[in-house]
Coordinates of N, CA and C in Angstrom, one line a residue:
R298 N 4.4 62.8 50.9 CA 4.1 61.7 51.2 C 3.1 60.8 50.2
N299 N 2.1 61.8 50.7 CA 0.7 61.2 49.9 C 1.1 61.3 48.2
N300 N 2.1 62.3 47.9 CA 2.2 62.2 46.4 C 3.0 60.8 46.1
Q301 N 4.0 60.7 46.9 CA 4.7 59.3 46.7 C 4.0 58.4 47.0
K302 N 3.2 58.2 47.6 CA 2.2 56.8 47.7 C 1.6 56.8 46.4
V303 N 1.0 58.1 46.0 CA 0.3 57.8 44.9 C 1.2 57.3 43.4
I304 N 2.5 58.4 43.3 CA 3.3 57.8 42.0 C 3.5 56.2 42.5
E305 N 4.2 55.9 43.8 CA 4.5 54.2 43.9 C 3.0 53.4 43.4
M306 N 1.8 53.6 43.6 CA 0.8 53.1 43.5 C 0.3 53.0 41.7
T307 N 0.6 54.2 40.9 CA 0.8 54.5 39.8 C 1.6 53.5 38.9
I308 N 3.0 53.5 39.5 CA 3.8 52.7 38.5 C 3.8 51.3 38.7
I309 N 2.8 50.9 40.1 CA 2.8 49.2 40.4 C 2.0 48.9 39.4
C310 N 0.3 49.7 39.3 CA -0.5 49.5 38.5 C 0.0 49.7 37.1
F311 N 0.8 50.3 36.7 CA 1.3 50.4 35.3 C 2.1 49.2 34.9
L312 N 2.8 48.7 35.6 CA 3.3 47.7 35.6 C 3.2 45.9 35.7
L313 N 1.8 46.2 36.5 CA 0.7 45.2 36.6 C 0.0 45.0 35.0
V314 N -0.4 46.3 34.6 CA -0.9 46.1 33.0 C 0.0 45.8 32.2
F315 N 1.1 46.0 32.5 CA 2.3 46.0 31.3 C 2.5 44.2 31.2
F316 N 2.5 43.6 32.2 CA 3.1 42.5 32.3 C 1.6 41.5 32.2
L317 N 0.6 41.9 32.2 CA -0.5 41.1 32.1 C -0.7 41.1 30.4
N318 N -0.4 42.4 29.8 CA -0.5 42.4 28.6 C 0.4 41.7 27.7
L319 N 1.3 41.4 28.1 CA 2.6 41.0 27.6 C 2.4 39.6 27.8
H320 N 1.7 38.8 29.1 CA 1.1 37.5 29.3 C 0.2 37.3 28.3
V321 N -0.9 38.1 27.7 CA -1.8 37.8 26.7 C -1.2 37.7 25.2
L322 N -0.3 38.6 25.2 CA 0.6 38.7 23.9 C 1.0 37.2 23.8
N323 N 1.8 37.1 24.5 CA 2.4 35.4 24.7 C 1.6 34.1 24.6
A324 N 0.4 34.6 25.2 CA -0.7 33.3 25.0 C -1.0 33.1 23.4
Q325 N -0.8 34.2 22.9 CA -1.4 34.4 21.6 C -0.7 33.3 20.4
E326 N -1.0 32.2 20.3 CA 0.1 31.4 19.3 C -0.9 30.4 18.2
I327 N -0.2 30.4 16.9 CA -0.9 29.6 16.1 C 0.6 28.7 15.5
I328 N 0.1 27.5 15.1 CA 1.2 26.3 15.0 C 0.2 25.7 14.0
T329 N 1.1 26.1 12.7 CA 0.7 25.2 11.3 C 2.0 24.3 10.8
Y330 N 1.7 23.4 10.0 CA 2.5 22.3 9.8 C 2.6 22.1 8.0
S331 N 4.1 21.6 7.7 CA 4.4 21.8 6.5 C 3.3 20.6 5.5
V332 N 3.5 20.6 4.7 CA 2.8 19.5 3.6 C 3.5 18.9 2.8
P333 N 3.6 17.5 3.0 CA 4.5 17.1 2.2 C 4.0 17.0 0.6
E334 N 5.0 17.3 -0.5 CA 4.5 17.0 -2.0 C 4.0 16.2 -2.3
G335 N 2.6 16.3 -3.4 CA 2.1 15.4 -4.0 C 1.0 15.0 -2.9
I336 N 0.6 15.7 -1.7 CA -0.7 15.7 -0.9 C -2.0 15.8 -1.7
P337 N -3.2 15.0 -2.1 CA -4.1 15.8 -2.7 C -4.6 17.1 -2.0
H338 N -4.8 18.1 -3.0 CA -5.3 19.5 -2.6 C -6.8 19.6 -2.9
N339 N -7.6 20.2 -2.0 CA -9.2 20.5 -2.8 C -9.2 22.0 -3.1
N340 N -9.3 22.8 -4.1 CA -9.4 24.1 -4.3 C -10.8 24.8 -4.1
D341 N -11.8 24.1 -3.3 CA -13.4 24.7 -3.3 C -12.9 26.0 -2.3
F342 N -12.0 25.8 -1.2 CA -11.8 27.4 -0.7 C -10.4 27.7 -0.5
N343 N -10.4 28.6 -0.3 CA -8.8 29.2 0.4 C -9.3 29.6 2.0
V344 N -8.3 29.0 2.9 CA -8.4 29.1 4.4 C -7.3 29.8 4.7
K345 N -7.3 31.2 5.5 CA -6.5 31.6 6.2 C -6.8 32.2 7.6
V346 N -5.5 32.2 8.5 CA -5.5 31.8 10.1 C -4.5 32.8 10.3
R347 N -5.1 34.0 11.5 CA -4.4 35.0 12.2 C -4.6 35.2 13.6
V348 N -3.8 35.8 14.1 CA -4.2 36.2 15.5 C -4.8 37.5 15.4
P349 N -5.3 38.1 16.1 CA -6.3 39.5 15.6 C -5.4 40.6 15.4
G350 N -5.5 41.3 14.4 CA -4.8 42.5 13.9 C -3.7 41.9 13.3
G351 N -3.1 40.6 13.0 CA -1.9 40.2 12.9 C -2.0 39.8 11.2
Q352 N -0.8 39.4 10.7 CA -0.8 38.7 9.4 C -1.4 37.5 9.1
W353 N -1.9 37.2 8.3 CA -3.0 35.9 7.7 C -1.8 35.2 7.2
Q354 N -2.0 34.1 7.6 CA -1.2 32.6 7.2 C -2.0 31.9 6.2
E355 N -1.7 31.4 5.1 CA -2.2 30.4 4.4 C -2.3 29.1 5.0
L356 N -3.4 28.3 5.0 CA -3.5 27.1 5.1 C -3.5 26.0 3.8
F357 N -3.2 24.8 4.2 CA -3.5 23.9 3.0 C -4.7 23.0 3.1
E358 N -5.4 23.4 2.0 CA -6.7 22.6 2.3 C -6.6 21.3 1.7
Y359 N -6.7 20.2 2.4 CA -6.5 18.9 2.2 C -8.2 18.3 1.7
E360 N -7.7 17.4 0.4 CA -9.0 16.6 -0.2 C -8.9 15.3 0.7
A361 N -10.3 15.2 1.0 CA -11.1 13.8 1.6 C -12.1 13.6 0.9
Q362 N -12.6 12.2 0.9 CA -14.0 12.2 0.4 C -14.7 11.4 1.5
V363 N -16.2 12.0 1.0 CA -17.4 11.6 1.9 C -18.6 10.9 1.2
D364 N -19.5 10.2 2.0 CA -20.4 9.5 1.5 C -20.5 8.2 0.7
M365 N -20.3 7.3 1.2 CA -19.8 6.1 0.6 C -20.8 5.7 -0.6
H366 N -21.8 6.3 -0.8 CA -23.0 5.8 -1.4 C -22.8 6.8 -2.7
N367 N -22.5 7.8 -2.8 CA -22.2 8.7 -3.8 C -20.7 9.6 -3.4
I368 N -19.6 9.1 -3.8 CA -18.5 9.8 -3.3 C -18.3 11.1 -3.6
R369 N -18.0 11.9 -3.2 CA -17.7 13.4 -3.4 C -16.6 13.8 -2.3
N370 N -15.8 15.2 -2.9 CA -14.5 15.5 -2.5 C -14.7 16.7 -1.4
T371 N -14.4 16.4 -0.2 CA -14.7 17.5 0.9 C -13.4 18.2 1.0
S372 N -13.3 19.4 1.7 CA -11.8 20.1 2.3 C -11.7 19.7 3.8
M373 N -10.5 19.9 4.3 CA -9.9 19.9 5.5 C -8.6 20.7 5.7
V374 N -8.8 21.4 6.6 CA -7.7 22.2 7.1 C -7.4 21.7 8.8
Y375 N -6.3 21.9 8.9 CA -6.0 22.0 10.6 C -4.8 22.4 11.2
F376 N -4.6 23.2 12.3 CA -3.6 23.5 12.8 C -4.0 23.7 14.2
D377 N -3.2 24.1 15.1 CA -3.1 24.5 16.4 C -3.0 25.9 17.0
F378 N -4.0 26.1 18.0 CA -3.4 27.5 18.9 C -3.9 27.6 19.9
S379 N -3.4 29.2 20.6 CA -3.8 29.2 21.8 C -4.1 30.6 21.7
G380 N -4.8 31.2 23.1 CA -5.5 32.5 22.6 C -6.6 32.7 21.9
T381 N -6.9 33.4 21.0 CA -8.0 33.9 19.8 C -7.5 33.9 18.8
V382 N -7.9 33.3 17.7 CA -7.7 33.7 16.4 C -8.8 33.8 15.5
E383 N -8.6 34.7 14.4 CA -9.7 35.0 13.2 C -9.3 33.9 12.2
I384 N -10.3 33.5 11.8 CA -10.5 32.6 10.4 C -11.0 33.3 9.2
S385 N -10.3 33.2 8.0 CA -11.0 33.7 7.1 C -11.1 32.8 5.9
V386 N -12.2 32.2 5.2 CA -12.7 31.3 4.3 C -13.4 31.8 2.9
T387 N -12.6 31.7 1.7 CA -13.3 32.3 0.8 C -13.5 31.3 -0.3
S388 N -14.8 31.2 -0.8 CA -15.2 30.0 -1.8 C -15.1 30.4 -3.2
N389 N -14.0 29.6 -3.6 CA -13.7 29.6 -5.0 C -15.0 28.9 -5.9
T390 N -16.1 28.2 -5.6 CA -16.5 27.5 -6.5 C -18.1 28.0 -6.8
V391 N -18.4 28.6 -5.5 CA -19.7 29.4 -5.6 C -19.9 30.4 -4.8
D392 N -21.1 31.2 -5.1 CA -21.1 32.7 -4.7 C -22.0 32.2 -3.1
I393 N -21.8 32.7 -2.4 CA -22.0 32.5 -0.7 C -23.3 33.3 -0.8
D394 N -24.6 32.5 -0.6 CA -25.9 32.9 -0.2 C -26.2 33.1 1.3
S395 N -25.6 31.9 1.8 CA -25.8 31.3 3.2 C -24.6 30.6 3.8
V396 N -24.4 30.6 4.6 CA -23.6 29.9 5.6 C -23.8 29.5 6.8
C397 N -23.6 28.2 7.3 CA -23.6 27.5 8.1 C -22.5 26.9 8.9
I398 N -22.3 27.0 10.2 CA -21.0 26.7 10.9 C -21.4 25.6 12.3
R399 N -21.4 24.2 12.0 CA -21.4 23.5 12.9 C -20.1 23.2 14.0
P400 N -20.6 22.6 14.9 CA -21.8 22.3 15.6 C -22.4 23.8 15.9
L401 N -24.1 23.7 15.7 CA -24.7 25.3 15.9 C -24.6 25.4 17.4
S402 N -24.3 24.6 18.3 CA -24.2 25.0 19.9 C -23.2 25.9 20.1
Y403 N -22.4 26.0 19.3 CA -20.8 27.0 19.4 C -21.2 28.5 19.4
G404 N -22.8 28.9 18.4 CA -23.2 30.4 18.2 C -22.5 30.8 17.2
L405 N -21.6 30.2 16.5 CA -20.5 31.1 15.6 C -21.3 31.5 14.5
R406 N -21.4 32.8 14.1 CA -22.0 33.8 13.2 C -21.1 34.4 12.4
P407 N -20.8 33.9 11.1 CA -19.4 34.7 10.5 C -20.2 36.2 9.8
A408 N -19.2 36.9 9.7 CA -19.4 38.0 8.6 C -18.8 37.7 7.3
V409 N -19.9 38.1 6.5 CA -19.6 37.5 5.0 C -19.6 38.8 4.3
K410 N -18.6 38.8 3.2 CA -18.0 39.9 2.3 C -17.8 39.4 1.1
G411 N -18.9 39.4 0.1 CA -18.5 38.9 -1.2 C -18.8 37.5 -0.8
N412 N -17.3 36.7 -1.5 CA -17.3 35.5 -1.2 C -16.3 35.1 -0.1
T413 N -16.2 35.8 1.0 CA -15.4 35.6 2.0 C -15.9 35.9 3.3
L414 N -16.0 34.8 4.2 CA -16.3 34.7 5.3 C -15.2 34.9 6.6
T415 N -15.4 35.4 7.7 CA -14.6 35.7 8.7 C -15.2 35.5 9.7
F416 N -14.5 34.5 10.8 CA -15.2 34.4 12.2 C -13.8 34.5 13.1
S417 N -14.3 34.2 14.4 CA -13.1 33.8 15.6 C -13.5 32.7 16.3
L418 N -12.1 32.6 16.9 CA -12.6 31.1 17.9 C -11.6 31.7 19.1
S419 N -12.0 31.3 20.2 CA -11.2 31.6 21.3 C -11.0 30.4 22.2
K420 N -11.3 29.4 21.6 CA -10.9 27.9 22.0 C -10.7 26.8 21.1
P421 N -10.1 25.8 21.1 CA -9.8 24.8 20.1 C -11.3 23.7 20.0
C422 N -11.4 23.4 18.5 CA -12.8 23.0 18.4 C -12.8 22.1 16.9
N423 N -14.0 21.7 16.5 CA -14.0 21.0 15.6 C -14.9 21.3 14.9
L424 N -14.8 21.9 13.5 CA -16.1 22.5 12.6 C -16.3 22.1 11.5
S425 N -17.7 22.1 11.2 CA -18.1 22.2 9.6 C -18.5 23.4 9.0
V426 N -17.6 24.0 7.8 CA -18.4 25.1 7.7 C -19.4 24.9 6.1
E427 N -20.4 25.2 5.9 CA -21.2 24.6 5.0 C -21.9 25.8 4.5
V428 N -21.6 26.0 3.1 CA -21.9 27.1 2.3 C -23.1 26.7 1.3
N429 N -24.3 27.5 1.7 CA -25.6 27.4 0.8 C -26.3 25.9 0.8
G430 N -26.0 25.3 2.4 CA -26.5 24.2 2.3 C -26.0 23.1 2.1
D431 N -24.9 23.3 1.6 CA -23.9 21.9 1.0 C -23.0 21.2 2.0
I432 N -23.9 19.9 2.3 CA -23.3 19.0 3.6 C -21.6 18.5 3.1
F433 N -21.6 18.3 1.7 CA -20.6 17.5 1.5 C -19.9 18.0 0.7
H434 N -19.6 19.0 -0.2 CA -18.8 20.0 -0.4 C -18.3 20.9 0.8
N435 N -18.1 20.2 1.8 CA -18.2 21.4 2.8 C -16.6 21.7 3.4
L436 N -16.2 22.2 4.2 CA -14.9 22.5 4.8 C -14.8 22.2 6.6
Q437 N -13.9 21.1 6.5 CA -13.7 20.7 7.7 C -12.6 21.6 8.7
I438 N -12.5 22.2 9.7 CA -11.5 22.7 10.6 C -11.3 22.3 11.7
F439 N -10.3 21.4 11.7 CA -9.7 20.6 12.9 C -8.9 21.5 13.7
T440 N -8.8 21.8 14.9 CA -8.3 22.6 15.6 C -7.4 21.8 16.8
N441 N -6.3 21.8 17.8 CA -6.0 21.7 18.6 C -5.0 22.7 19.7
P442 N -5.1 22.6 20.9 CA -4.4 23.5 21.5 C -2.9 22.8 21.6
P443 N -1.8 23.7 21.4 CA -0.5 23.6 21.2 C -0.2 22.3 22.0
E444 N 0.5 21.4 21.6 CA 1.1 20.1 22.3 C 2.2 20.4 23.7
T445 N 1.8 19.7 24.4 CA 2.7 19.6 25.9 C 3.6 18.5 25.8
Y446 N 3.2 17.5 25.3 CA 3.9 16.5 24.9 C 4.7 16.2 23.8
K447 N 6.3 16.8 23.9 CA 6.8 16.8 22.8 C 8.0 15.5 23.1
P448 N 7.9 14.4 22.4 CA 8.9 13.5 22.6 C 10.4 13.9 22.0
D449 N 11.4 13.0 22.5 CA 12.8 13.1 21.8 C 12.7 12.0 20.8
P450 N 13.3 12.6 19.7 CA 13.2 11.3 18.4 C 14.4 10.4 18.8
K451 N 15.3 10.5 19.7 CA 16.3 9.5 20.1 C 15.7 8.7 21.3
D452 N 14.8 8.7 21.7 CA 14.5 8.1 22.6 C 14.0 6.5 22.3
T453 N 14.7 5.7 22.9 CA 14.3 4.3 22.2 C 13.0 3.7 22.2
C454 N 12.3 4.3 23.4 CA 10.9 3.8 23.7 C 9.8 4.7 22.5
I455 N 10.4 5.2 21.8 CA 9.6 6.4 20.5 C 9.6 5.7 19.3
I456 N 9.2 5.8 18.5 CA 8.7 5.7 16.9 C 8.5 6.8 16.9
Y457 N 9.4 7.7 16.2 CA 9.2 9.1 16.0 C 9.1 9.3 14.4
L458 N 8.0 9.6 13.8 CA 7.8 9.9 12.4 C 7.4 11.6 12.0
G459 N 8.8 12.0 11.5 CA 8.7 13.4 11.5 C 7.9 13.8 10.3
P460 N 7.9 15.4 9.8 CA 7.0 15.6 8.6 C 7.5 15.2 7.9
G461 N 6.7 14.8 6.5 CA 7.2 14.0 5.4 C 6.3 12.9 5.4
I462 N 6.0 12.2 3.9 CA 5.5 11.1 3.7 C 6.1 9.7 4.3
H463 N 5.7 8.8 5.0 CA 6.3 7.6 5.4 C 5.4 6.3 4.6
N464 N 6.1 5.7 4.0 CA 5.9 4.4 3.4 C 6.1 3.4 4.1
F465 N 5.6 1.9 4.3 CA 5.9 0.6 4.9 C 5.9 -0.5 4.2
D466 N 6.5 -1.3 4.0 CA 6.2 -2.6 3.2 C 5.0 -3.4 3.6
R467 N 4.6 -3.7 2.6 CA 3.0 -3.9 2.4 C 1.9 -2.9 3.4
G468 N 2.2 -1.9 3.3 CA 1.5 -1.0 3.8 C 1.1 -1.1 5.4
V469 N 1.9 -1.7 6.2 CA 1.8 -2.4 7.4 C 2.7 -1.5 8.5
L470 N 2.4 -0.7 9.2 CA 3.4 -0.4 10.2 C 2.9 -1.2 12.0
S471 N 4.4 -2.0 12.5 CA 3.5 -2.7 13.6 C 4.5 -2.1 14.5
V472 N 3.4 -1.8 15.7 CA 3.9 -1.1 16.7 C 4.6 -2.4 17.8
P473 N 5.5 -2.4 18.4 CA 5.8 -3.6 19.6 C 5.2 -3.1 20.9
S474 N 5.2 -3.7 22.0 CA 5.1 -3.7 23.2 C 5.7 -2.5 23.8
G475 N 5.2 -1.8 24.7 CA 5.9 -0.7 25.1 C 6.3 0.3 24.5
K476 N 6.0 0.8 23.5 CA 6.6 1.8 22.6 C 5.3 3.0 22.5
T477 N 5.9 4.2 22.2 CA 4.6 5.2 21.7 C 5.2 5.2 20.1
L478 N 4.1 5.3 19.3 CA 4.4 5.8 18.0 C 3.9 7.3 18.2
Y479 N 5.0 8.3 17.5 CA 4.6 9.5 17.4 C 4.6 10.0 16.2
I480 N 3.3 10.5 15.5 CA 3.0 11.0 14.2 C 3.0 12.3 14.0
A481 N 4.2 13.1 14.0 CA 4.5 14.6 14.3 C 3.5 15.4 13.1
G482 N 3.1 16.6 13.5 CA 2.4 17.6 12.4 C 3.2 17.8 11.4
G483 N 2.5 17.6 10.2 CA 3.3 17.6 8.8 C 3.5 16.0 8.3
A484 N 3.5 15.1 9.1 CA 3.8 13.4 8.6 C 2.5 13.3 8.0
V485 N 2.8 12.2 6.7 CA 1.7 11.7 6.6 C 2.1 10.4 6.2
V486 N 1.3 9.3 6.8 CA 1.6 8.0 7.0 C 0.5 7.1 6.0
K487 N 1.1 6.5 5.1 CA 0.5 5.8 4.3 C 0.8 4.2 4.4
A488 N -0.1 4.2 5.5 CA 0.0 2.4 6.1 C -1.2 2.6 7.1
K489 N -1.1 1.1 7.4 CA -2.0 0.6 8.7 C -1.3 0.7 9.9
I490 N -1.7 0.9 10.8 CA -0.8 0.7 11.8 C -1.6 -0.2 12.7
L491 N -0.6 -1.3 13.2 CA -1.0 -2.7 13.7 C -0.4 -2.7 14.9
C492 N -1.4 -3.1 15.8 CA -1.1 -3.6 17.1 C -1.8 -5.0 17.6
K493 N -0.8 -5.8 17.2 CA -1.3 -7.5 17.6 C -0.2 -8.0 18.2
N494 N -1.0 -8.8 19.5 CA -0.6 -9.4 20.3 C 0.4 -8.5 21.3
V495 N 0.1 -7.2 21.7 CA 1.1 -6.3 22.0 C 0.4 -5.9 23.4
N496 N 1.4 -4.9 24.2 CA 0.3 -4.3 25.5 C 1.2 -3.0 25.7
D497 N 0.7 -1.9 26.3 CA 1.0 -0.6 26.6 C 1.6 0.0 25.3
V498 N 0.8 0.5 24.4 CA 1.1 1.2 23.3 C 0.5 2.1 23.3
R499 N 0.9 3.5 22.9 CA 0.4 4.8 22.4 C 0.6 5.4 21.1
I500 N -0.3 5.5 20.8 CA -0.5 6.1 19.0 C -0.8 7.5 19.5
C501 N 0.1 8.5 18.9 CA -0.3 9.9 19.0 C 0.3 11.1 18.2
G502 N 0.1 12.3 18.2 CA 0.8 13.3 17.2 C -0.4 13.6 16.5
R503 N 0.0 14.7 15.7 CA -0.7 15.7 15.3 C -0.7 15.6 13.9
G504 N -0.3 14.2 13.3 CA 0.0 14.0 12.0 C -1.0 13.2 11.3
I505 N -1.2 12.4 10.1 CA -2.1 12.3 9.5 C -1.9 10.7 8.9
L506 N -3.2 9.7 9.1 CA -2.9 8.2 8.2 C -3.6 8.8 7.1
L507 N -3.4 8.3 5.8 CA -3.9 8.4 4.5 C -4.2 6.9 4.1
K508 N -5.5 6.6 3.8 CA -5.8 5.9 2.7 C -4.9 4.3 3.1
G509 N -4.9 3.9 4.3 CA -4.2 2.6 4.3 C -5.4 1.6 4.5
E510 N -5.4 0.6 4.5 CA -6.2 -0.5 4.7 C -7.2 -0.3 5.8
R511 N -6.6 0.1 7.1 CA -7.3 0.5 8.2 C -6.5 1.5 8.8
G512 N -7.2 2.2 9.4 CA -6.5 3.2 10.2 C -5.6 2.7 11.4
V513 N -6.0 2.2 12.2 CA -5.3 1.5 13.5 C -6.0 0.0 13.9
E514 N -5.4 -0.6 13.5 CA -5.9 -2.2 13.8 C -5.2 -2.5 15.0
I515 N -6.1 -3.2 16.0 CA -5.5 -3.7 17.3 C -6.3 -4.8 17.8
T516 N -5.4 -6.1 17.6 CA -5.7 -7.3 18.2 C -5.6 -7.9 18.8
N517 N -5.9 -8.6 19.9 CA -5.4 -9.7 20.7 C -4.5 -8.7 21.8
S518 N -4.8 -7.4 22.1 CA -3.9 -6.6 23.0 C -4.3 -5.6 23.9
T519 N -3.3 -5.2 24.9 CA -4.0 -4.5 26.0 C -3.7 -3.4 26.4
N520 N -4.5 -2.5 26.6 CA -3.4 -1.2 27.5 C -3.1 0.1 25.8
I521 N -4.0 0.2 24.9 CA -3.5 0.5 23.8 C -4.4 2.0 23.6
E522 N -3.8 3.2 23.5 CA -4.4 4.5 23.4 C -4.0 5.0 22.2
V523 N -5.2 5.6 21.5 CA -5.3 6.4 20.3 C -5.3 7.7 20.7
D524 N -4.6 9.0 20.2 CA -4.6 10.3 20.3 C -4.5 11.4 19.4
D525 N -5.5 12.0 19.1 CA -5.4 13.4 18.2 C -5.3 13.0 16.7
I526 N -4.6 11.7 16.3 CA -4.4 11.9 14.7 C -5.5 11.9 14.0
I527 N -5.2 12.2 12.5 CA -6.4 12.3 11.7 C -6.2 11.3 10.7
I528 N -7.4 10.7 10.7 CA -7.2 9.3 9.5 C -8.1 9.8 8.3
I529 N -7.4 9.9 7.3 CA -8.1 10.4 5.7 C -8.8 8.8 5.1
N530 N -9.9 8.6 4.8 CA -10.2 7.6 4.1 C -9.5 6.1 4.2
P531 N -9.5 5.4 5.2 CA -9.1 4.4 5.2 C -10.3 3.4 4.3
Q532 N -9.2 2.1 3.9 CA -10.4 1.4 3.2 C -11.2 0.6 3.8
H533 N -11.3 0.7 5.2 CA -12.1 -0.2 5.9 C -12.5 0.6 7.2
Y534 N -12.0 0.2 8.2 CA -12.2 0.9 9.6 C -11.4 2.1 9.6
T535 N -11.7 2.9 10.6 CA -11.0 3.8 11.4 C -10.0 3.5 12.3
V536 N -10.6 2.7 13.6 CA -9.9 1.7 14.4 C -11.0 0.5 14.2
Y537 N -9.9 -0.7 14.3 CA -10.5 -2.0 14.3 C -10.1 -2.4 15.4
G538 N -10.9 -3.0 16.1 CA -10.5 -3.5 17.5 C -11.1 -5.2 17.9
G539 N -10.5 -6.2 18.0 CA -10.9 -7.3 18.3 C -10.2 -7.9 19.3
Q540 N -10.5 -8.8 20.3 CA -10.1 -9.5 21.4 C -9.3 -8.5 22.5
S541 N -9.8 -7.6 22.5 CA -8.7 -6.6 23.1 C -9.2 -5.8 24.4
K542 N -8.8 -5.1 25.3 CA -9.2 -4.8 26.8 C -8.4 -3.3 26.8
G543 N -9.1 -2.5 27.5 CA -7.9 -1.4 27.6 C -7.8 -0.5 26.6
I544 N -8.8 -0.5 25.6 CA -8.5 0.5 24.2 C -9.2 1.7 24.8
K545 N -8.3 2.8 24.7 CA -8.3 4.5 24.9 C -8.6 5.1 23.4
I546 N -9.5 5.8 23.2 CA -9.4 6.5 21.9 C -10.0 8.1 22.5
K547 N -9.1 9.1 22.1 CA -8.9 10.7 22.3 C -9.0 11.1 21.0
N548 N -10.3 12.3 20.8 CA -9.9 13.3 20.0 C -9.2 12.6 18.5
I549 N -9.6 11.9 18.1 CA -9.0 11.4 16.7 C -10.3 12.0 15.7
R550 N -9.8 12.5 14.5 CA -10.9 13.0 13.4 C -10.6 11.9 12.6
S551 N -11.7 11.6 11.6 CA -11.5 10.9 10.8 C -12.8 10.7 9.7
F552 N -12.2 10.5 8.2 CA -13.2 10.8 6.9 C -13.3 9.0 7.1

């Protein structure tokens, strides 16, 4: 009987370890997005990502401009993940003498070999990788957890913009009351998003607004929420709000 109990406990422990490992493997996920043709690319860095020990995935390095007084090009990559990921960054323009990853409070100290640095992330965050103290020609790494909100493109309450480039007349996309504008990862919107005299609007998704007159303009409106999107170089404001109330802004990244 004792031997049988030992065997039973061994089997139970084995199964627990097996399912725990299976859960951990399933929790490791990287989600990258397609890039529409013609989107500006910056070649300062080559960036790759993988689950530990897995195969490297190449990322697209978007180009954006920084410093309004002396405009320079910077780089940006973005992806979603869960679990732990490894990131590889290769400098194509300068030899790496020093590297700093901000915010410093994260304590990220990459390994450097030649002109390539590597480090790991165990939770989504937004980072600036600065080589040799250059805070302008740096690399922005924007990451999110996998989306839990997955709207139905056929839902009449949803304005769904899928992957690809989206242009609109006069560079303006107006959102009516009661609608959710969903900009999917891989979508690039070349327009200002306008909420004027409306209420109960949500603007969200993992896509990009690129060089519109403004990013999002909210005028004389109520209960407007803006989540997660990336805004690259609007001509004036990232989010412009006037004569409005109940505006919520969460996790947007802007140049």
